[in-house]
PDB file of C-alpha atoms in Angstrom:
ATOM      1  CA  MET G   1     208.385 153.874  15.843  1.00 58.00           C
ATOM      2  CA  VAL G   2     204.703 154.149  18.127  1.00 52.00           C
ATOM      3  CA  HIS G   3     205.637 157.068  20.343  1.00 51.00           C
ATOM      4  CA  ASN G   4     207.455 159.205  17.731  1.00 58.00           C
ATOM      5  CA  VAL G   5     204.271 158.468  15.894  1.00 52.00           C
ATOM      6  CA  ARG G   6     201.871 159.743  18.808  1.00 60.00           C
ATOM      7  CA  THR G   7     204.043 162.672  19.536  1.00 50.00           C
ATOM      8  CA  VAL G   8     203.982 163.855  15.438  1.00 44.00           C
ATOM      9  CA  LEU G   9     200.092 163.817  15.383  1.00 47.00           C
ATOM     10  CA  ALA G  10     200.033 165.631  19.179  1.00 45.00           C
ATOM     11  CA  LEU G  11     202.142 168.270  18.194  1.00 39.00           C
ATOM     12  CA  ALA G  12     200.290 168.773  14.662  1.00 44.00           C
ATOM     13  CA  ALA G  13     196.725 168.386  16.380  1.00 41.00           C
ATOM     14  CA  LEU G  14     198.313 171.378  19.177  1.00 34.00           C
ATOM     15  CA  ALA G  15     199.252 173.145  15.252  1.00 36.00           C
ATOM     16  CA  LEU G  16     195.554 172.676  14.226  1.00 37.00           C
ATOM     17  CA  ILE G  17     194.086 174.173  17.656  1.00 38.00           C
ATOM     18  CA  PHE G  18     195.984 177.584  17.697  1.00 36.00           C
ATOM     19  CA  ALA G  19     196.211 177.662  13.861  1.00 40.00           C
ATOM     20  CA  LEU G  20     192.263 177.924  14.300  1.00 42.00           C
ATOM     21  CA  GLN G  21     191.301 180.267  16.292  1.00 46.00           C
ATOM     22  CA  PRO G  22     188.173 181.436  16.418  1.00 52.00           C
ATOM     23  CA  SER G  23     187.332 185.374  15.997  1.00 63.00           C
ATOM     24  CA  VAL G  24     186.465 187.151  19.140  1.00 67.00           C
ATOM     25  CA  ARG G  25     183.483 188.799  18.584  1.00 68.00           C
ATOM     26  CA  ALA G  26     182.177 191.959  20.279  1.00 66.00           C
ATOM     27  CA  GLN G  27     178.530 193.174  20.293  1.00 67.00           C
ATOM     28  CA  GLU G  28     177.863 196.468  21.582  1.00 63.00           C
ATOM     29  CA  SER G  29     175.198 198.449  21.747  1.00 71.00           C
ATOM     30  CA  MET G  30     175.524 202.698  22.130  1.00 62.00           C
ATOM     31  CA  LYS G  31     173.632 203.665  25.040  1.00 62.00           C
ATOM     32  CA  HIS G  32     171.345 206.616  24.509  1.00 54.00           C
ATOM     33  CA  GLU G  33     171.844 205.768  20.753  1.00 59.00           C
ATOM     34  CA  ASN G  34     169.273 208.127  19.301  1.00 67.00           C
ATOM     35  CA  GLN G  35     169.822 210.901  21.423  1.00 83.00           C
ATOM     36  CA  ALA G  36     173.782 211.209  21.039  1.00 93.00           C
ATOM     37  CA  LYS G  37     174.878 213.442  17.895  1.00 95.00           C
ATOM     38  CA  PRO G  38     176.908 212.174  15.670  1.00 96.00           C
ATOM     39  CA  ILE G  39     180.335 214.661  15.273  1.00 97.00           C
ATOM     40  CA  GLU G  40     182.721 212.873  12.739  1.00 98.00           C
ATOM     41  CA  THR G  41     182.604 209.638  10.964  1.00 98.00           C
ATOM     42  CA  GLY G  42     185.484 207.775   8.384  1.00 98.00           C
ATOM     43  CA  ALA G  43     185.409 204.104   6.998  1.00 98.00           C
ATOM     44  CA  PHE G  44     188.621 201.702   7.640  1.00 97.00           C
ATOM     45  CA  HIS G  45     190.874 200.424   5.557  1.00 95.00           C
ATOM     46  CA  GLY G  46     194.078 197.955   5.562  1.00 90.00           C
ATOM     47  CA  LYS G  47     195.890 196.498   3.207  1.00 80.00           C
ATOM     48  CA  VAL G  48     198.321 193.593   5.154  1.00 82.00           C
ATOM     49  CA  HIS G  49     195.566 193.347   7.233  1.00 88.00           C
ATOM     50  CA  SER G  50     192.638 193.591   5.565  1.00 91.00           C
ATOM     51  CA  THR G  51     190.256 195.548   7.782  1.00 95.00           C
ATOM     52  CA  SER G  52     187.040 197.814   7.359  1.00 97.00           C
ATOM     53  CA  GLY G  53     183.750 199.158   8.822  1.00 98.00           C
ATOM     54  CA  ARG G  54     183.083 202.286   9.799  1.00 98.00           C
ATOM     55  CA  ALA G  55     183.791 204.605  13.062  1.00 98.00           C
ATOM     56  CA  THR G  56     182.385 207.574  14.267  1.00 98.00           C
ATOM     57  CA  ILE G  57     182.276 209.904  16.816  1.00 98.00           C
ATOM     58  CA  TYR G  58     179.371 210.788  19.108  1.00 97.00           C
ATOM     59  CA  GLN G  59     178.740 213.532  21.909  1.00 96.00           C
ATOM     60  CA  GLU G  60     176.270 212.129  24.184  1.00 95.00           C
ATOM     61  CA  GLU G  61     173.875 214.423  26.200  1.00 93.00           C
ATOM     62  CA  ASP G  62     176.386 214.886  28.780  1.00 93.00           C
ATOM     63  CA  GLY G  63     178.447 215.902  26.374  1.00 94.00           C
ATOM     64  CA  LYS G  64     180.513 213.134  26.713  1.00 96.00           C
ATOM     65  CA  LEU G  65     183.068 211.699  23.092  1.00 97.00           C
ATOM     66  CA  VAL G  66     182.243 208.105  22.797  1.00 98.00           C
ATOM     67  CA  LEU G  67     183.997 206.627  19.577  1.00 98.00           C
ATOM     68  CA  ARG G  68     181.440 203.738  17.967  1.00 98.00           C
ATOM     69  CA  MET G  69     182.882 200.965  15.624  1.00 98.00           C
ATOM     70  CA  THR G  70     180.138 199.195  13.580  1.00 97.00           C
ATOM     71  CA  ASN G  71     180.851 196.673  10.784  1.00 97.00           C
ATOM     72  CA  PHE G  72     184.189 196.225  12.162  1.00 97.00           C
ATOM     73  CA  LYS G  73     186.308 193.394  10.800  1.00 97.00           C
ATOM     74  CA  THR G  74     190.163 192.712  10.837  1.00 95.00           C
ATOM     75  CA  SER G  75     192.741 190.187  11.506  1.00 91.00           C
ATOM     76  CA  ASN G  76     193.175 188.945  15.230  1.00 91.00           C
ATOM     77  CA  GLY G  77     196.165 189.915  16.874  1.00 90.00           C
ATOM     78  CA  PRO G  78     198.296 189.697  20.479  1.00 90.00           C
ATOM     79  CA  ASP G  79     198.173 193.153  22.289  1.00 92.00           C
ATOM     80  CA  VAL G  80     195.922 195.440  20.153  1.00 95.00           C
ATOM     81  CA  HIS G  81     194.577 198.824  20.676  1.00 96.00           C
ATOM     82  CA  VAL G  82     192.344 201.331  19.387  1.00 97.00           C
ATOM     83  CA  ILE G  83     193.814 205.136  19.454  1.00 96.00           C
ATOM     84  CA  LEU G  84     193.590 208.507  18.106  1.00 97.00           C
ATOM     85  CA  ILE G  85     196.781 209.721  15.866  1.00 94.00           C
ATOM     86  CA  ALA G  86     197.083 213.151  14.675  1.00 93.00           C
ATOM     87  CA  ALA G  87     197.248 212.398  12.051  1.00 90.00           C
ATOM     88  CA  LYS G  88     194.990 212.542   8.656  1.00 91.00           C
ATOM     89  CA  ASP G  89     195.778 209.337   7.627  1.00 89.00           C
ATOM     90  CA  ALA G  90     197.747 206.108   8.436  1.00 85.00           C
ATOM     91  CA  ASP G  91     199.524 203.659   6.357  1.00 78.00           C
ATOM     92  CA  ASP G  92     199.534 199.846   6.956  1.00 69.00           C
ATOM     93  CA  ASP G  93     203.845 200.720   8.025  1.00 69.00           C
ATOM     94  CA  ALA G  94     202.612 203.207  10.178  1.00 66.00           C
ATOM     95  CA  ASN G  95     205.055 202.896  13.344  1.00 66.00           C
ATOM     96  CA  PHE G  96     203.830 204.872  15.713  1.00 64.00           C
ATOM     97  CA  LEU G  97     206.304 203.942  18.663  1.00 60.00           C
ATOM     98  CA  LYS G  98     209.236 205.236  17.027  1.00 65.00           C
ATOM     99  CA  SER G  99     207.618 208.114  16.154  1.00 72.00           C
ATOM    100  CA  SER G 100     206.734 211.318  17.381  1.00 80.00           C
ATOM    101  CA  THR G 101     203.052 210.945  16.130  1.00 85.00           C
ATOM    102  CA  ASP G 102     201.118 212.253  19.361  1.00 92.00           C
ATOM    103  CA  ARG G 103     197.778 209.852  20.394  1.00 92.00           C
ATOM    104  CA  VAL G 104     195.237 209.326  22.593  1.00 96.00           C
ATOM    105  CA  GLU G 105     195.093 205.587  23.841  1.00 97.00           C
ATOM    106  CA  LEU G 106     191.341 204.704  23.806  1.00 98.00           C
ATOM    107  CA  GLY G 107     191.958 200.842  24.981  1.00 97.00           C
ATOM    108  CA  LYS G 108     192.545 197.823  24.456  1.00 97.00           C
ATOM    109  CA  LEU G 109     190.606 196.234  21.085  1.00 97.00           C
ATOM    110  CA  LYS G 110     187.656 194.094  22.508  1.00 96.00           C
ATOM    111  CA  GLY G 111     186.947 191.811  19.842  1.00 95.00           C
ATOM    112  CA  ASN G 112     188.547 192.039  15.911  1.00 95.00           C
ATOM    113  CA  GLU G 113     185.038 191.753  14.813  1.00 96.00           C
ATOM    114  CA  GLY G 114     181.637 193.373  15.221  1.00 96.00           C
ATOM    115  CA  ASP G 115     180.652 196.776  16.778  1.00 96.00           C
ATOM    116  CA  GLN G 116     182.163 198.275  19.823  1.00 97.00           C
ATOM    117  CA  ASN G 117     182.388 201.421  21.718  1.00 97.00           C
ATOM    118  CA  TYR G 118     185.317 202.850  23.599  1.00 98.00           C
ATOM    119  CA  GLU G 119     185.281 206.018  25.989  1.00 98.00           C
ATOM    120  CA  ILE G 120     187.287 209.628  24.432  1.00 98.00           C
ATOM    121  CA  PRO G 121     189.207 210.613  27.664  1.00 98.00           C
ATOM    122  CA  GLY G 122     187.737 214.432  27.930  1.00 96.00           C
ATOM    123  CA  GLY G 123     189.446 217.295  26.424  1.00 96.00           C
ATOM    124  CA  THR G 124     190.631 215.512  23.679  1.00 97.00           C
ATOM    125  CA  ASP G 125     191.370 217.522  20.507  1.00 97.00           C
ATOM    126  CA  LEU G 126     189.415 216.170  17.807  1.00 96.00           C
ATOM    127  CA  SER G 127     190.743 218.854  15.071  1.00 96.00           C
ATOM    128  CA  LYS G 128     194.001 216.910  16.317  1.00 96.00           C
ATOM    129  CA  PHE G 129     193.576 214.030  16.323  1.00 96.00           C
ATOM    130  CA  GLN G 130     191.776 212.901  12.665  1.00 96.00           C
ATOM    131  CA  THR G 131     192.291 209.490  12.583  1.00 95.00           C
ATOM    132  CA  VAL G 132     191.453 206.163  14.239  1.00 97.00           C
ATOM    133  CA  SER G 133     193.992 203.380  13.924  1.00 95.00           C
ATOM    134  CA  VAL G 134     193.539 199.628  14.867  1.00 95.00           C
ATOM    135  CA  TYR G 135     196.951 199.565  16.194  1.00 91.00           C
ATOM    136  CA  CYS G 136     199.395 195.874  17.625  1.00 90.00           C
ATOM    137  CA  GLU G 137     201.746 196.952  19.986  1.00 86.00           C
ATOM    138  CA  ARG G 138     203.509 194.432  20.272  1.00 86.00           C
ATOM    139  CA  PHE G 139     204.595 194.065  16.339  1.00 85.00           C
ATOM    140  CA  ASN G 140     204.161 197.723  16.326  1.00 83.00           C
ATOM    141  CA  ALA G 141     201.875 197.442  13.251  1.00 86.00           C
ATOM    142  CA  ASN G 142     198.598 199.233  12.451  1.00 90.00           C
ATOM    143  CA  PHE G 143     196.146 196.640  11.646  1.00 93.00           C
ATOM    144  CA  GLY G 144     193.798 199.507   9.879  1.00 94.00           C
ATOM    145  CA  ALA G 145     193.079 203.252   9.712  1.00 95.00           C
ATOM    146  CA  ALA G 146     190.171 205.493   9.788  1.00 97.00           C
ATOM    147  CA  PRO G 147     190.264 209.002   8.677  1.00 96.00           C
ATOM    148  CA  LEU G 148     188.289 211.521  10.241  1.00 98.00           C
ATOM    149  CA  GLU G 149     185.460 213.712   8.815  1.00 97.00           C
ATOM    150  CA  LYS G 150     183.094 216.005  10.131  1.00 95.00           C
ATOM    151  CA  PHE G 151     179.083 215.247   9.683  1.00 87.00           C
TER     152      PHE G 151
END
């Protein structure tokens, strides 16, 4: 009986530890932020996974493009990526893996909270890729999207 109680308590403690996983906070600054020129910006939205913050694309002095996400916050999840998609916006139930929507992978999400930067590959056509999406590959779920508008 005591063994069963200990086992149940140990399992309950383990479940509590996993349920209380802390947020992963990223806090990156931007190199030469005062010299980079903002090109496009948009606000994140998400209903199923509450997502907020701002996405801004900057062009650095050397011509490189950088996506900067500021005051960013979303749900924690496995295998979450930042992508540009060839669409004007994205719904919460958007499934980019099964659709023919073109996308550009910018990398794994660095943290579910905080400011973070992602390099945009050279040659990316920003007139085609008009929305930033925070997307969970494992569950084919769009956590949030930021439709971009020119400055």
